[in-house]
Coordinates of C-alpha atoms in Angstrom, one line a residue:
X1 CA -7.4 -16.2 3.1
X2 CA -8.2 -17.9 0.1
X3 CA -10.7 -21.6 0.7
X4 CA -12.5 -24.0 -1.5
X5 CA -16.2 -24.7 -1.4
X6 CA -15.9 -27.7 -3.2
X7 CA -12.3 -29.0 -2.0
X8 CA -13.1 -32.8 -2.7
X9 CA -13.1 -31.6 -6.8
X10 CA -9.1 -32.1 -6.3
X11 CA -9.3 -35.3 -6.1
X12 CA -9.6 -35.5 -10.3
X13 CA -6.2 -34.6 -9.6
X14 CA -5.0 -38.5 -9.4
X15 CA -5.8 -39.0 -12.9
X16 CA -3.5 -36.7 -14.3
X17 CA -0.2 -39.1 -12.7
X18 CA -2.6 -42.0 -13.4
X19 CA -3.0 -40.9 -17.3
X20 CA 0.9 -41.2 -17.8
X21 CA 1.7 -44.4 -16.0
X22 CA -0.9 -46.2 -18.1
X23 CA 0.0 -44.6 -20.9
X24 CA 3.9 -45.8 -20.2
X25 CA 3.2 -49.1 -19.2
X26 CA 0.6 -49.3 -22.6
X27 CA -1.8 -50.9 -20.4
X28 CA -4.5 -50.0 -23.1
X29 CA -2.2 -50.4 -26.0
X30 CA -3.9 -51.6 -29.1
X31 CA -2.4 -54.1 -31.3
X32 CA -0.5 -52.0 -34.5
X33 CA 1.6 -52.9 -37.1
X34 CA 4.1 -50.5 -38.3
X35 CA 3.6 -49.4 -42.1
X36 CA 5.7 -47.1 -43.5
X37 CA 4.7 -44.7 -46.9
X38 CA 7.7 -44.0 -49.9
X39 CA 7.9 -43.7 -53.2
X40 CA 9.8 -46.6 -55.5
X41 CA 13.6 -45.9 -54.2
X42 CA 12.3 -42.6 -52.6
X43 CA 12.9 -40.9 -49.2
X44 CA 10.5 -42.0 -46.7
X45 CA 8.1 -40.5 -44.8
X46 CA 9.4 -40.4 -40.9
X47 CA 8.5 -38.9 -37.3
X48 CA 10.5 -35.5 -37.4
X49 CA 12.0 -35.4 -33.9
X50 CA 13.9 -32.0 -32.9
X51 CA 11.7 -29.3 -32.1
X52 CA 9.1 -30.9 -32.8
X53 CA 9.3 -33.5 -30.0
X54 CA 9.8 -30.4 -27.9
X55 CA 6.6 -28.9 -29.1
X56 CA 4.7 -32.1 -28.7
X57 CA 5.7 -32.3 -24.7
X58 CA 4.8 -28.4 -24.8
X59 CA 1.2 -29.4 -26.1
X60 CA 1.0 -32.1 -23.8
X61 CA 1.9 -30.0 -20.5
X62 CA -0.4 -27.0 -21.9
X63 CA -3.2 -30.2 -21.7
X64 CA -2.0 -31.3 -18.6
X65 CA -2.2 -27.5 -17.3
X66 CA -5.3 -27.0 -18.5
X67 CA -7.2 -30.2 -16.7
X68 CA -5.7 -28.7 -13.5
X69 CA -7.5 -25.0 -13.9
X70 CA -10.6 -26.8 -14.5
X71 CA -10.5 -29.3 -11.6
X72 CA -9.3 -25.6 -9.8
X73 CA -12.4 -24.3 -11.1
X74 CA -14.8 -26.7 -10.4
X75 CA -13.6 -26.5 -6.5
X76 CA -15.1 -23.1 -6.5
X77 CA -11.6 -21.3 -5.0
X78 CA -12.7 -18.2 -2.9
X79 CA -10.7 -15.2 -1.3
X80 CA -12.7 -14.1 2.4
X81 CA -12.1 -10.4 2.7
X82 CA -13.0 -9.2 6.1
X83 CA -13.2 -5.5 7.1
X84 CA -14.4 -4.0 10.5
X85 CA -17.1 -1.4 10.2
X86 CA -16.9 0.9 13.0
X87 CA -20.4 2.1 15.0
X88 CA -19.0 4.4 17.3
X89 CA -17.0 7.8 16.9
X90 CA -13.4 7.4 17.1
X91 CA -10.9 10.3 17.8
X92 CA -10.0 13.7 16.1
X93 CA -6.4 14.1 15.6
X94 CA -5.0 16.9 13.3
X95 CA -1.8 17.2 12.1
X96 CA -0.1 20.9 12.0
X97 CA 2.7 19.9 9.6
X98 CA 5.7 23.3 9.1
X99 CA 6.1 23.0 5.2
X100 CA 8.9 26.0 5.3
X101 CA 12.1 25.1 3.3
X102 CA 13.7 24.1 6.4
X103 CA 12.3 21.2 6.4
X104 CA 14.1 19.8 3.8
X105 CA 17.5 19.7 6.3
X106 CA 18.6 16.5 5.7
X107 CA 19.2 15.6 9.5
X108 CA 16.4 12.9 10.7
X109 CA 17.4 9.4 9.3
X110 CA 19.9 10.1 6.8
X111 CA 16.4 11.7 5.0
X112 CA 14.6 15.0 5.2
X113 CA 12.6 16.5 8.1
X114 CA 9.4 16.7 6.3
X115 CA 10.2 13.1 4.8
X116 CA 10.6 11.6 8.5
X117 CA 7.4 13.4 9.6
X118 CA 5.2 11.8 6.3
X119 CA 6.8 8.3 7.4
X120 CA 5.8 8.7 11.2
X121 CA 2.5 9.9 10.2
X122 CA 1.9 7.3 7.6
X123 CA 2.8 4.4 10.7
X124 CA 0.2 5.7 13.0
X125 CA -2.9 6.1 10.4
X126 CA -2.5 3.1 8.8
X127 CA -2.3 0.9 12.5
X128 CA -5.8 3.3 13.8
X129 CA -8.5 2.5 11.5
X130 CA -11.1 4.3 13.1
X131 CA -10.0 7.2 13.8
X132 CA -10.7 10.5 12.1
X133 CA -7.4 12.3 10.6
X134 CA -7.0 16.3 9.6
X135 CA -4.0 17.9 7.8
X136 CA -2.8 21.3 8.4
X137 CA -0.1 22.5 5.6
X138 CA 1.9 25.8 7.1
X139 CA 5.0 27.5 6.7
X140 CA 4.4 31.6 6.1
X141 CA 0.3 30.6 5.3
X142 CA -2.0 27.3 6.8
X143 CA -4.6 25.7 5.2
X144 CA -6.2 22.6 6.0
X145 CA -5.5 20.3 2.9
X146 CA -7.1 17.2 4.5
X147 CA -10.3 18.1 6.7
X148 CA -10.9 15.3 9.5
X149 CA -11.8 12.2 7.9
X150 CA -12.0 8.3 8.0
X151 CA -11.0 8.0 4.7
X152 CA -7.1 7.2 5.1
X153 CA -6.0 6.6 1.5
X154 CA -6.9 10.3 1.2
X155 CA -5.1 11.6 3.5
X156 CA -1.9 9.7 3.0
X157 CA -2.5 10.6 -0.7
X158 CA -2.2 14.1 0.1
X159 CA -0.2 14.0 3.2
X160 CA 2.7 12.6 0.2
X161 CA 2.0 15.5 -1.9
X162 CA 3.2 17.9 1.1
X163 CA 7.1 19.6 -0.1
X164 CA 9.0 22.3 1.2
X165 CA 8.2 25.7 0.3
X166 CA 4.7 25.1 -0.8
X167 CA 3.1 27.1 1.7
X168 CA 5.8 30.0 1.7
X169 CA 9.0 30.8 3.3
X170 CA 8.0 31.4 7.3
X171 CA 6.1 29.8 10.1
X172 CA 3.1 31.4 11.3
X173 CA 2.8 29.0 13.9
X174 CA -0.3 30.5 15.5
X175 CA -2.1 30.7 12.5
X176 CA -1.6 26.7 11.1
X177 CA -2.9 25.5 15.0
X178 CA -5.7 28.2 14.7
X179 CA -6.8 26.9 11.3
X180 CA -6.8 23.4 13.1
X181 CA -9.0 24.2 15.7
X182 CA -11.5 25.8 14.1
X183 CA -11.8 22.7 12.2
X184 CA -12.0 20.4 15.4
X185 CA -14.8 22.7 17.3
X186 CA -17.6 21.7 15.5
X187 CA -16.6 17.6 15.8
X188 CA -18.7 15.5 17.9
X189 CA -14.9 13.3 18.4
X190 CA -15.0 12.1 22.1
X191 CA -11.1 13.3 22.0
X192 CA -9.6 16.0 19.8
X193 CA -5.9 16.7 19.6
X194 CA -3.7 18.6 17.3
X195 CA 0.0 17.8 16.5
X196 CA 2.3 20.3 15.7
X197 CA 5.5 19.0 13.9
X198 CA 7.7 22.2 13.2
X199 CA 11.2 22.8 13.6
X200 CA 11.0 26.6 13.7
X201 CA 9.7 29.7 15.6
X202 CA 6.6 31.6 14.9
X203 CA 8.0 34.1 12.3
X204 CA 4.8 35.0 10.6
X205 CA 1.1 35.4 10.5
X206 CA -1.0 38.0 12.6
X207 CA -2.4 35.3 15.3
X208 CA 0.2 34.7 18.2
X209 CA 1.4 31.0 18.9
X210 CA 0.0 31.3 22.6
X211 CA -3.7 32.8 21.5
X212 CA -4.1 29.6 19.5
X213 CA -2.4 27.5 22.3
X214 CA -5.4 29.1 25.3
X215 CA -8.2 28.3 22.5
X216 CA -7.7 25.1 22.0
X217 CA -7.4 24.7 25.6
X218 CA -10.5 26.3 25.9
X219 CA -12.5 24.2 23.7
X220 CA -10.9 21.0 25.1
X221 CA -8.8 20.1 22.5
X222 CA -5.1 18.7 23.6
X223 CA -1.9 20.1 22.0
X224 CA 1.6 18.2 21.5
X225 CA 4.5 20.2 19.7
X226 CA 6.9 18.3 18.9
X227 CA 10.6 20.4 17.6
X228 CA 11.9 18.7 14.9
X229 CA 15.5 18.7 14.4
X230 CA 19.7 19.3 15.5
X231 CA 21.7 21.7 15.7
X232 CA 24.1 23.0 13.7
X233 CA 25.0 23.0 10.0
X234 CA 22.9 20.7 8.2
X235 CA 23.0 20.2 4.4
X236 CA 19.3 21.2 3.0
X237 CA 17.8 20.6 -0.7
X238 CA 14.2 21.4 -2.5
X239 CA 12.8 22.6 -5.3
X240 CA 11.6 26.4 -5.0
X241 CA 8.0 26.1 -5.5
X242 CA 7.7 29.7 -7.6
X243 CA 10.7 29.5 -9.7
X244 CA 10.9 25.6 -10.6
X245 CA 15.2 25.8 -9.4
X246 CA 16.5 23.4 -6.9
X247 CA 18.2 25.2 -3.9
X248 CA 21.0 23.5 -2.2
X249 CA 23.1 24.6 0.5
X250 CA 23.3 24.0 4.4
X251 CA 21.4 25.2 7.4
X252 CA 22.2 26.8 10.4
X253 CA 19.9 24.9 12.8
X254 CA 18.8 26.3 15.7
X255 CA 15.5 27.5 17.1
X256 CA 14.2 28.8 20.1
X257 CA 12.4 25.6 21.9
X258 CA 11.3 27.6 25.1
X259 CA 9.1 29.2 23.0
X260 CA 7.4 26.1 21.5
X261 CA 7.6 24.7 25.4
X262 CA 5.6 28.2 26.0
X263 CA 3.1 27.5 23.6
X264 CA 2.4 23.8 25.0
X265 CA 2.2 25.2 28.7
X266 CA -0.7 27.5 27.4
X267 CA -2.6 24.8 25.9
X268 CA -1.8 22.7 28.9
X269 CA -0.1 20.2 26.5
X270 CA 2.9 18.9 26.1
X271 CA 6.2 19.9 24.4
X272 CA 9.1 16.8 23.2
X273 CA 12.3 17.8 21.3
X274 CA 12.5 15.2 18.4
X275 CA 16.7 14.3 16.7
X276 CA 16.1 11.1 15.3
X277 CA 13.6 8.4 14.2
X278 CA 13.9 6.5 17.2
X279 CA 12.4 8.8 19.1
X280 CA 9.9 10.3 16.9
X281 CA 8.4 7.2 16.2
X282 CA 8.3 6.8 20.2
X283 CA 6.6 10.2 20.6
X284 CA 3.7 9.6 19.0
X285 CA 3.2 6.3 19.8
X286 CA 2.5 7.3 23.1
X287 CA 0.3 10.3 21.9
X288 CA -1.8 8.0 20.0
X289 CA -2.0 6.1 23.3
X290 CA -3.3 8.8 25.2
X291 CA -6.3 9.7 22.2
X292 CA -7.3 6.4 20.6
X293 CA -9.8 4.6 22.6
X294 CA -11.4 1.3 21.7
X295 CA -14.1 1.7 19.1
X296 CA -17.3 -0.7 18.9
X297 CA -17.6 -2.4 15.5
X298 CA -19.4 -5.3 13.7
X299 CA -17.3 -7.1 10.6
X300 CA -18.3 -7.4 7.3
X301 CA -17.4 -10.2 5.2
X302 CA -17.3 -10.4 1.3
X303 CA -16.1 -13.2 -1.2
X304 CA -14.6 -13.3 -4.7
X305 CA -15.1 -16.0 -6.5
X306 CA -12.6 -17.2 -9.1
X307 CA -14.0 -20.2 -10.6
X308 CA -14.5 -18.3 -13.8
X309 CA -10.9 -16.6 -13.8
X310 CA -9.8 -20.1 -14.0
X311 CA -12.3 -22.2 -16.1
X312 CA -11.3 -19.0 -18.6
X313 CA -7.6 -20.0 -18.4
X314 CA -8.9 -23.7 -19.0
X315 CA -10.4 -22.8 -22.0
X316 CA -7.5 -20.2 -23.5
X317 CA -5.1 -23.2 -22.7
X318 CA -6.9 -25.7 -24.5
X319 CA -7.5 -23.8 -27.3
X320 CA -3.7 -23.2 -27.0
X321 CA -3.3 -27.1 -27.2
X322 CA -5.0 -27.9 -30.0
X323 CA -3.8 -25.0 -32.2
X324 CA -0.4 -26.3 -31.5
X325 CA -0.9 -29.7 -32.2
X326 CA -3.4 -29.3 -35.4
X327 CA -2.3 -26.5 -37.4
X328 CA 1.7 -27.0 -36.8
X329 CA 2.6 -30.5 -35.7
X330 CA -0.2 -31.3 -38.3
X331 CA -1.9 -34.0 -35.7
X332 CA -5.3 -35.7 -36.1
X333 CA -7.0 -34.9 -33.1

């Protein structure tokens, strides 16, 4: 929120209203007798009203302007900015996101899978400062693209970046939540927690879904797969990663979701069936819930000054003024 450390400056303010009245009522007036310069039966030399009248009130309000950045100035305006620096170790929570061309059924919000899972995603990191984020990319290959991290502009950087088709054509399943956990292992996170967001069955890799599922179980790291998608025909549009052509068409949607309730049993997590926004904004809501724990912290405060900013503008506004007034309406200053 932006203060003053010197708020009585504004009242130099009055004198701007003050200037004017006297100035109309010629309270300072001196006495002056008109005399006007011609030549013998000439033309004589007049006040040229027009656009220069307008200029003149221009060159006055540009004055006018410029005594209020300085009284600005001289009340030292400052902008607080507060930001909480956390002393304790928040959650894990990785995010296994299915990148196969799929994803780019146009079912979820009038939008894209992938599109809706980037928005959900997006909602939950920005409201859960302290807490450490990973991104898993997989479709026929996984890799993690965003390792866990506190840094949350670089992971919604990259997390915008995802597209279908980038990691291949499948969904190896087991290998994208393998790839997670081996990345969660070595964390010293009181919680850890993957995500799976997929709307497919594993259909590639060489590690089975359910391995992965009992390891993460094993090293105490909670599992949520969440199915993404209807059923039926469902237009579908992306770019094909390889050849640079857009592909257009519609999907037959349908996958089997006893096998992703399978996987969930053997990691003793839990499975949800996601069809709209409404409920996959809902979902993991209540999965952030269950991880996110409050967080000790201390705040730190900093302040930008910007009497300078506007003592600067005083100046390039007076030297505006008097550029006006000298050099084109020709006034003695």
């Amino acid at each position: 929120m932006p203060s003053f450390q010197n708020p009585a400056a504004f009242l130099l303010l009055i004198f701007v209203p003050l200037l004017y009245i006297v100035r109309y009522l010629k309270i300072f007036s001196g006495i002056s007798f008109p005399l006007t310069f011609c030549d013998w039966n000439g033309e004589r030399f007049e006040w040229l009203g027009g656009i220069h009248g307008i200029l003149s009130a221009i060159s006055e309000f540009i004055l006018a302007l410029s005594y209020v950045c300085a009284v600005i100035a001289l009340a030292s305006p400052v902008v607080r900015n507060q930001e909480k620096i956390y002393t304790s170790r928040g959650a894990d929570i990785a995010f296994v996101i299915d990148t196969s061309p799929s994803m780019a059924a146009k079912d979820i919000a009038s939008g894209t899978r992938l599109e809706a899972a980037k928005q959900v995603v997006k909602q939950l990191v920005q409201q859960n400062a302290g807490t450490s984020f990973a991104l898993v990319a997989m479709a026929s290959e996984a890799a993690v693209v965003v390792p866990p991290t506190t840094d949350h502009n670089a992971f919604l950087q990259r997390l915008e970046q995802l597209s279908p088709g980038e990691m291949g054509d499948g969904s190896a399943i087991g290998t994208g939540l393998t790839t997670a956990v081996y990345h969660l292992i070595s964390s010293s996170a009181p919680k850890k927690c993957i995500v799976l967001v997929t709307d497919g069955e594993n259909n590639a890799g060489e590690i089975h879904p359910n391995t992965a599922a009992r390891l993460a179980r094993d090293n105490g790291i909670s599992l949520y797969v969440l199915g993404l998608g209807t059923r039926g025909m469902v237009s579908l549009e992306y770019v094909d990663k390889k050849t640079g052509r857009v592909v257009s068409g519609y999907l037959d949607s349908a996958f089997d979701t006893e096998q992703l309730r399978e996987i969930a049993y053997n990691a003793g997590g839990s499975y949800f069936s996601v069809e709209n926004m409404g409920e996959f904004s809902s979902i993991v809501a209540a999965i952030a819930k269950e991880q996110i724990f409050a967080q000790s912290y201390h705040i730190k405060s900093s302040d930008s000054h910007f009497s300078p900013a506007f003592l600067l503008s005083a100046l390039i506004l007076s030297a505006l003024a008097w550029i006006l007034r000298r050099l084109y309406l020709k006034e003695l200053l």
